CSV table of C-alpha atoms (C1' of nucleotides) in Angstrom, one decimal:
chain,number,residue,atom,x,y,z
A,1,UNK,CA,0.0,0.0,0.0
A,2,UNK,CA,1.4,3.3,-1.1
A,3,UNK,CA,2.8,5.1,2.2
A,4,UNK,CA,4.8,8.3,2.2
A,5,UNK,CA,8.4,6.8,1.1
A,6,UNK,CA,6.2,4.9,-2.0
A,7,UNK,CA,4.4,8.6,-2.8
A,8,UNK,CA,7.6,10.2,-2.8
A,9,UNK,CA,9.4,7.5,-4.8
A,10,UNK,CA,6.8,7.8,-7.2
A,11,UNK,CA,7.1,11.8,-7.3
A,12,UNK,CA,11.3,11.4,-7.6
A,13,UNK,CA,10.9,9.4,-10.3
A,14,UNK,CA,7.9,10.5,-12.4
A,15,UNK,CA,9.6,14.7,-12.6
A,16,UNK,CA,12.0,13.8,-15.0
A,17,UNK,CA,9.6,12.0,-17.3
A,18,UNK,CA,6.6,14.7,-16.8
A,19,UNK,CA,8.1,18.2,-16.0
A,20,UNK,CA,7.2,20.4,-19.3
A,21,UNK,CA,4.8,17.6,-21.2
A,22,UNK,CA,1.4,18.7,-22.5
A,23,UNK,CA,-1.4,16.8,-22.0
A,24,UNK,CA,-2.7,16.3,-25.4
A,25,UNK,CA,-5.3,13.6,-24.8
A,26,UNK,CA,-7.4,11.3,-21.7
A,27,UNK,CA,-8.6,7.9,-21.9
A,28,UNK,CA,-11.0,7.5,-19.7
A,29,UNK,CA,-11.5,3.4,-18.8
A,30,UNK,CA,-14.2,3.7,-15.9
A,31,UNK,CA,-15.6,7.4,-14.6
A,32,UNK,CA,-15.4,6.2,-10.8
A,33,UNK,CA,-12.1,7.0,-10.9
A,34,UNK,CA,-13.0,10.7,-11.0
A,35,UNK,CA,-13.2,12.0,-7.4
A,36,UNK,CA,-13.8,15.9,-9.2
A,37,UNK,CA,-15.0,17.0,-11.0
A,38,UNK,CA,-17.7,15.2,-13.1
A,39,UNK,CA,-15.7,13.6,-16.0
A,40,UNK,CA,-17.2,15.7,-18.6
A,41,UNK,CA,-15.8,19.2,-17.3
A,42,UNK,CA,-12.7,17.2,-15.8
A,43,UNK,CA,-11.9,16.0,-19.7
A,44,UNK,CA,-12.5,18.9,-20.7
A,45,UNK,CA,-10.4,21.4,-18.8
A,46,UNK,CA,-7.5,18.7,-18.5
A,47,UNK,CA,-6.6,19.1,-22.7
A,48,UNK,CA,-3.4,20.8,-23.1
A,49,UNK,CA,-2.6,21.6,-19.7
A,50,UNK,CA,1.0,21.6,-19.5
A,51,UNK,CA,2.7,19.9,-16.0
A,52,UNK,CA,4.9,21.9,-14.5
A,53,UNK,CA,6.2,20.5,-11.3
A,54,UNK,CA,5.1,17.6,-9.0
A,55,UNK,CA,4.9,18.1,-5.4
A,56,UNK,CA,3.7,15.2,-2.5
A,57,UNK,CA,1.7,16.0,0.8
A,58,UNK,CA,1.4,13.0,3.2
A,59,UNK,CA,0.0,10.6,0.5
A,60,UNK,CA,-1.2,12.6,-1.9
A,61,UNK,CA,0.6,13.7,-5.5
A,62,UNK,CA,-0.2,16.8,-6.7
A,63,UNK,CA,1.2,17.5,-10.3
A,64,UNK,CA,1.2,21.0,-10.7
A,65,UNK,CA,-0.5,22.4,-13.8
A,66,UNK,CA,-0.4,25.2,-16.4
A,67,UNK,CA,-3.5,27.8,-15.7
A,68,UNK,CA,-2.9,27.2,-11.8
A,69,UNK,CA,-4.6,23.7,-11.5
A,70,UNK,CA,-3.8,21.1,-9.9
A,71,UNK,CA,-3.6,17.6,-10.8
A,72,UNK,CA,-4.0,15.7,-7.5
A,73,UNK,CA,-4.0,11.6,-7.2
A,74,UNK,CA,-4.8,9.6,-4.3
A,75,UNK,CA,-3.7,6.0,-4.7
A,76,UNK,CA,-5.7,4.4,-1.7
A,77,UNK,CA,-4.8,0.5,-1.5
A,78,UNK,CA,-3.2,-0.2,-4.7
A,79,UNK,CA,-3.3,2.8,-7.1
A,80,UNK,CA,0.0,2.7,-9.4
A,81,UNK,CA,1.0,5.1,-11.2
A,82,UNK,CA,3.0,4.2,-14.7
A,83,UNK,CA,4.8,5.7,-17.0
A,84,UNK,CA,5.0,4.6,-20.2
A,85,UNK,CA,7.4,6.7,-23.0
A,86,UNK,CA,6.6,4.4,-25.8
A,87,UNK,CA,2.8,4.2,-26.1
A,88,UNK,CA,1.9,0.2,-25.5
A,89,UNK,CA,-1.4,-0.9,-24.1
A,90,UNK,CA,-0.1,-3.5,-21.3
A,91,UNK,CA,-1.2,-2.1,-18.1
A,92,UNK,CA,-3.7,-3.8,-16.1
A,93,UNK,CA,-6.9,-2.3,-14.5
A,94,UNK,CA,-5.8,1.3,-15.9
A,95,UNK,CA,-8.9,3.6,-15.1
A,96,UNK,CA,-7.5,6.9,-16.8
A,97,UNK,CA,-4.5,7.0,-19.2
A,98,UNK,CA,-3.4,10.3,-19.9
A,99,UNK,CA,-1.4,11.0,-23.6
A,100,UNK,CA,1.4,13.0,-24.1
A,101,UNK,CA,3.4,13.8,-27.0
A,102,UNK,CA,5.6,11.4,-26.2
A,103,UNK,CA,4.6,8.3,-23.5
A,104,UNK,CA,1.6,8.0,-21.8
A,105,UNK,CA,0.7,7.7,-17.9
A,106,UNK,CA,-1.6,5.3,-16.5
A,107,UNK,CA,-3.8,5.1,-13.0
A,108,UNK,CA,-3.7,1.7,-12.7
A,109,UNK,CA,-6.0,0.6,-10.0
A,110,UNK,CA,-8.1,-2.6,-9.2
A,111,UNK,CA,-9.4,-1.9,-6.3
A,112,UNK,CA,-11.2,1.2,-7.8
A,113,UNK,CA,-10.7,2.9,-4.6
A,114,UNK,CA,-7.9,5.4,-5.7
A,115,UNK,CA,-9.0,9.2,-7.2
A,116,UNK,CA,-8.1,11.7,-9.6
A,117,UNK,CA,-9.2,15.4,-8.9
A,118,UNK,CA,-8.4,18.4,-11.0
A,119,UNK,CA,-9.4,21.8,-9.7
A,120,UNK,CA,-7.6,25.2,-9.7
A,121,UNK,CA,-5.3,26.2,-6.8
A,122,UNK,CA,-7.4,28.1,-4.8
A,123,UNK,CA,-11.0,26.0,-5.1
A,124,UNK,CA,-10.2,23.1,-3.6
A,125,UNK,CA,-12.9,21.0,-3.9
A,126,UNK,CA,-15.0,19.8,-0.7
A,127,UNK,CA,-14.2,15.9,-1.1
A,128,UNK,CA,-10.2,17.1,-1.0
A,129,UNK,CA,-10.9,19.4,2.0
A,130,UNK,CA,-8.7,16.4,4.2
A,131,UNK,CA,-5.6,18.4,2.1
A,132,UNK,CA,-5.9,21.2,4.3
A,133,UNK,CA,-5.7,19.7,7.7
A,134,UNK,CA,-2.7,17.1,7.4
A,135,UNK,CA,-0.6,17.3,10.7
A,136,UNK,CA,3.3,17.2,10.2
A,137,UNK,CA,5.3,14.6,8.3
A,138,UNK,CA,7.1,12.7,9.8
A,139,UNK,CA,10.5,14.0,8.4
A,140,UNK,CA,9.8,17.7,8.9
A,141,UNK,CA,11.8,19.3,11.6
A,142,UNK,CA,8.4,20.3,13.4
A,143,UNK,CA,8.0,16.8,13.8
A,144,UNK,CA,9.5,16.1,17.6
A,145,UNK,CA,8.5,15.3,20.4
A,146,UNK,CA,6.8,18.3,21.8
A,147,UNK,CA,4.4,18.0,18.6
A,148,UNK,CA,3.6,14.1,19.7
A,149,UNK,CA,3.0,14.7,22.5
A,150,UNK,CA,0.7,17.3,22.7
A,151,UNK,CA,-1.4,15.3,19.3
A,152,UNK,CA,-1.8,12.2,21.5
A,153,UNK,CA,-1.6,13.0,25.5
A,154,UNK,CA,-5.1,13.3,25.9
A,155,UNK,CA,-6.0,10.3,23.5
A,156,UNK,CA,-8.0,7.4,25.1
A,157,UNK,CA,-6.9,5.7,21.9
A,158,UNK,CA,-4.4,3.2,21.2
A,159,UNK,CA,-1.1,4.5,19.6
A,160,UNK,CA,-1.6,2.3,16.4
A,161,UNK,CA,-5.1,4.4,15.3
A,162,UNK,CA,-3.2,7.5,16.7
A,163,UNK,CA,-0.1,7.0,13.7
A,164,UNK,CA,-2.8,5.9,11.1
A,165,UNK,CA,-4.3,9.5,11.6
A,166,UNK,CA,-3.0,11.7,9.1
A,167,UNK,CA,-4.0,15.3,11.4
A,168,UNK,CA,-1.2,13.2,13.3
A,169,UNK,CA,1.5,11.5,12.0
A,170,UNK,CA,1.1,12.6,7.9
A,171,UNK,CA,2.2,9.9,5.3
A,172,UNK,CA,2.2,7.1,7.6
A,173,UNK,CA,0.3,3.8,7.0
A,174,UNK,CA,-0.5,0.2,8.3
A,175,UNK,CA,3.9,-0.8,7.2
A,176,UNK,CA,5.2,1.7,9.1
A,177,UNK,CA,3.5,2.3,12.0
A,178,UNK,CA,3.5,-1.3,12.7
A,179,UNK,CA,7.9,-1.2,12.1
A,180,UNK,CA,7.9,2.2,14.1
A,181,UNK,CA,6.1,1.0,17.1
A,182,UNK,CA,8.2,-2.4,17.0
A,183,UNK,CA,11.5,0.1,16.9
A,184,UNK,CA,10.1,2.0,19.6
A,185,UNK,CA,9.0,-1.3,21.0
A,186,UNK,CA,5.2,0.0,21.7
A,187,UNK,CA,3.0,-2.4,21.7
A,188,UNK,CA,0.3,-0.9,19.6
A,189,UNK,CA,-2.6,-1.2,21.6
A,190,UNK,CA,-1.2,1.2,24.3
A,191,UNK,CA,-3.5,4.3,25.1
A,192,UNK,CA,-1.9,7.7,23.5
A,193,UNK,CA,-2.4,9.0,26.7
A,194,UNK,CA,-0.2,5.8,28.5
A,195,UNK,CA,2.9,6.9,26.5
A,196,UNK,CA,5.8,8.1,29.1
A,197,UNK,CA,7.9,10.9,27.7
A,198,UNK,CA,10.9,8.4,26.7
A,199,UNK,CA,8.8,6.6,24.6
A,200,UNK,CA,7.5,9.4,22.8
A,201,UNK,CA,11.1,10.6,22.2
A,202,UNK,CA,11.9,6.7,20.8
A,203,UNK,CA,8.8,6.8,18.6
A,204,UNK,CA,9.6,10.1,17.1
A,205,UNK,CA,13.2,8.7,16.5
A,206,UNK,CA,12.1,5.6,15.2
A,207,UNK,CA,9.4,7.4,12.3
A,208,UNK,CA,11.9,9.9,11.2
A,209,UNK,CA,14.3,6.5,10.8
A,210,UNK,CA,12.7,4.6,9.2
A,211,UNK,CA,10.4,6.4,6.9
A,212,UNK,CA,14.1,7.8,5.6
A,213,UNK,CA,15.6,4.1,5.3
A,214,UNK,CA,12.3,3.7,3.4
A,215,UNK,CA,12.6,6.2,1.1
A,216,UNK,CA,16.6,5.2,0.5
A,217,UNK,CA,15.1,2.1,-0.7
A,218,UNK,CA,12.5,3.4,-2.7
A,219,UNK,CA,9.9,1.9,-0.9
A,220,UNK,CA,8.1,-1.1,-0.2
A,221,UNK,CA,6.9,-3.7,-2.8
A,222,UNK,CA,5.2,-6.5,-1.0
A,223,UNK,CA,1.5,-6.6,-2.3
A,224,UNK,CA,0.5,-3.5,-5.2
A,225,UNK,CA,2.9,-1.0,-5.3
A,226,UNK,CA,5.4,-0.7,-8.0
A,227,UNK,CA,7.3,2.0,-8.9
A,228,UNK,CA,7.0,4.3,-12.1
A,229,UNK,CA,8.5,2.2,-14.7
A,230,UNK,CA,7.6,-1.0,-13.4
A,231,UNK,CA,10.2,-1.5,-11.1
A,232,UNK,CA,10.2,-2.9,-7.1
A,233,UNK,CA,11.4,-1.0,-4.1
A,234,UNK,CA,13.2,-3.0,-1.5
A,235,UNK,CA,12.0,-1.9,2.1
A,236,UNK,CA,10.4,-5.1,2.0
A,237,UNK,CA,13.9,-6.9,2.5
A,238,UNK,CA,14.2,-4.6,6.1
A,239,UNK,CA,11.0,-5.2,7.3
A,240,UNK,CA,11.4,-6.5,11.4
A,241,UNK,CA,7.3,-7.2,11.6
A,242,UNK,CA,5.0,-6.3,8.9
A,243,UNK,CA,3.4,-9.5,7.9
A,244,UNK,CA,6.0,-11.6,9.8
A,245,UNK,CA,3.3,-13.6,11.6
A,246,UNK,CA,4.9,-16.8,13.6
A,247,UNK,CA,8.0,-15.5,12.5
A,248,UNK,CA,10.9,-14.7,14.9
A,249,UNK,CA,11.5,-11.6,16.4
A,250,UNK,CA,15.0,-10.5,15.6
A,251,UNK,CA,15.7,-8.7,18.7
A,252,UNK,CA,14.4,-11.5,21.4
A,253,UNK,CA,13.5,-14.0,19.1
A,254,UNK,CA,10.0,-13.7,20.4
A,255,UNK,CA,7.4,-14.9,18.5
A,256,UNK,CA,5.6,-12.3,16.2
A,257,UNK,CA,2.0,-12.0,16.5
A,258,UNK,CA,-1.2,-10.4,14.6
A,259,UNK,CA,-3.8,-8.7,15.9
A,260,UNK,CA,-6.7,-6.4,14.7
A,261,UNK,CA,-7.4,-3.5,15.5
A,262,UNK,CA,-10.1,-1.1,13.9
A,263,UNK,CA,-10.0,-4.2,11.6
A,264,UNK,CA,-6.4,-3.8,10.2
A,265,UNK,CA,-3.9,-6.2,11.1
A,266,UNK,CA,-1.2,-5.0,13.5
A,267,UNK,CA,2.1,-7.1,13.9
A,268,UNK,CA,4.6,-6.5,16.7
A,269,UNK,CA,6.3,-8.7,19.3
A,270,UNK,CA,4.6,-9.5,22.4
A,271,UNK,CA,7.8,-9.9,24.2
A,272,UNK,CA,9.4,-6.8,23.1
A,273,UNK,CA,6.1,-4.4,22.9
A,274,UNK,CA,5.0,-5.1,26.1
A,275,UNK,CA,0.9,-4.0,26.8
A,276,UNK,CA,1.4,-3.1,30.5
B,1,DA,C1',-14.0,16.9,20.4
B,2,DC,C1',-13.5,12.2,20.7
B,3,DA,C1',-14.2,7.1,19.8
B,4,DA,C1',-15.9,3.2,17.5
B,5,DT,C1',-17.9,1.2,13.5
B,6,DA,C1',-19.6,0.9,8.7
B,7,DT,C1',-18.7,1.7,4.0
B,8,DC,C1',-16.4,1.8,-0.3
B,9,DC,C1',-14.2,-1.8,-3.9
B,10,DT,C1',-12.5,-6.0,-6.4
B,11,DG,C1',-8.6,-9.3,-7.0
B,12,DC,C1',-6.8,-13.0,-4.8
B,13,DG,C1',-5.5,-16.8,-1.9
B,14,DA,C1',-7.2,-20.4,1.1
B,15,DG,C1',-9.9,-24.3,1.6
B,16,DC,C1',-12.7,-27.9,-0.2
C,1,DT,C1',-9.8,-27.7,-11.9
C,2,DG,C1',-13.3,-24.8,-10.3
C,3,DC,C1',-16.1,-23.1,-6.9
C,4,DT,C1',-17.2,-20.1,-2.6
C,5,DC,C1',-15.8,-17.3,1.0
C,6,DG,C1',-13.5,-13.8,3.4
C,7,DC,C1',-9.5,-10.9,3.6
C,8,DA,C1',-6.8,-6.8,2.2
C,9,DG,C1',-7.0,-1.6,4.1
C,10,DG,C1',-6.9,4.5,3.6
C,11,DA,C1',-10.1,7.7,4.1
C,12,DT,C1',-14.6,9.3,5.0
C,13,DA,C1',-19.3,9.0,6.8
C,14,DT,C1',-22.1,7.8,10.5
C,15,DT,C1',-23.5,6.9,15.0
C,16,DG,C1',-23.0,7.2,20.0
DNA sequence: ACAATATCCTGCGAGC
DNA sequence: TGCTCGCAGGATATTG
């Protein structure tokens, strides 16, 4: 699933293929993709834009266009974004393809859960309104422990819904929160409120590491996500928990476990992430 | 304001 | 081989 490190891989590698390209054509494969605006005024006011930068927030790629719209893609659960520079037809479950005048880019996505908006820079539309009230990355400076603490000290909620909140922790998903709280060594049903100052400070540490390891590696490739052109990322080979069920811990060589919570699976080490 | 739960969506793997 | 069933999960809506 496309986290921050897979956004930002995705943005690195896209710029060079996209900066200064016109869009001279869409093909549209199914309109759900669309979160804004309805398809007909979205293919219309998309023709010959020209892109002129791509920027991330949290998990969302913007591609900044000519006339001051923006481009904006959210790739949910297993949105891919590929670029093509000759102009073949081989990618699966693409919903939007859009033409340049040389290569294409696709929106592949199965789970039809990903969206596409276009709108100018200063009318966001309602259903992006989330885009305005991200909290702080994870790498930013403003990111420490004073900022943690003060998002979760009063939150009767455990730590693992607390990451997964982007006004919180911004970019983070299920991978990393699961491999920040096992670095921490969190267990990740602890209350928000439960967390002692020290483990605040570790958790911080432990985001900011490995969400830059992440993006060294260009990501993680172990169910959708693929880079641009096609290629894996290789976080998957440092992964300590993340779908590592029965496995053994490499720290105590505890037995790694999986539970639910809020219905997604959380891995950690019960010996290591202690619930008391 | 917060917390918990339902909903969207379809491919895929497990089990028989 | 082919079928059914339930899982995967980010963000938003809904309900309490």
């Amino acid at each position: 699933m496309p986290e921050l490190p897979e956004v930002e891989t995705i943005k690195n590698e896209l710029k060079p293929f996209l900066i200064n390209k016109r869009i001279i054509g869409v093909k549209l494969e199914n309109k759900k993709i669309i979160g804004y605006p309805k398809p007909k005024d979205f293919l219309k006011k998309i023709i010959n834009k020209k892109i002129l930068n791509i920027d991330r927030k949290g998990k969302y790629l913007i591609l900044k266009l000519s006339e001051n719209y923006n481009l904006t893609f959210h790739l949910r659960l297993s949105g891919r974004l590929i670029y093509d520079e000759n102009l073949e037809d081989k990618v699966k479950y693409t919903r939007i393809k859009f033409l340049f005048n040389k290569g294409t880019l696709s929106f592949s996505e199965p789970r039809l859960l990903g969206r596409v908006y276009l709108y100018p820079v200063d009318e966001l539309p309602k259903s992006l309104s989330s885009l305005n009230n991200l909290g702080k990355e994870p790498l930013m400076p403003e990111f420490n422990f004073q900022y943690l603490k003060t998002k979760i000290k009063n939150r009767h909620t455990n730590i693992k819904s607390l990451l997964l909140d982007q006004k919180i922790a911004c970019g983070v998903g299920n991978i990393y929160s699961d491999e920040a709280l096992f670095c921490a060594k969190i267990h990740p049903k602890r209350k928000g409120s439960s967390l002692k100052d020290e483990e605040i400070k570790r958790l911080v540490k432990c985001l900011k590491k490995i969400i830059k390891i992440a993006i060294n590696k260009k990501g993680t490739s172990i169910s959708d996500y693929l880079r641009p052109d096609g290629k894996v990322g290789s976080f998957q080979k440092y992964l300590k928990v993340f779908r590592k069920e029965g496995e053994r811990c490499i720290r105590c060589n505890g037995k790694i476990r999986r539970i639910k919570i809020n219905n997604r699976s959380s891995y950690f080490c019960p010996n290591c992430q202690k619930e008391v």
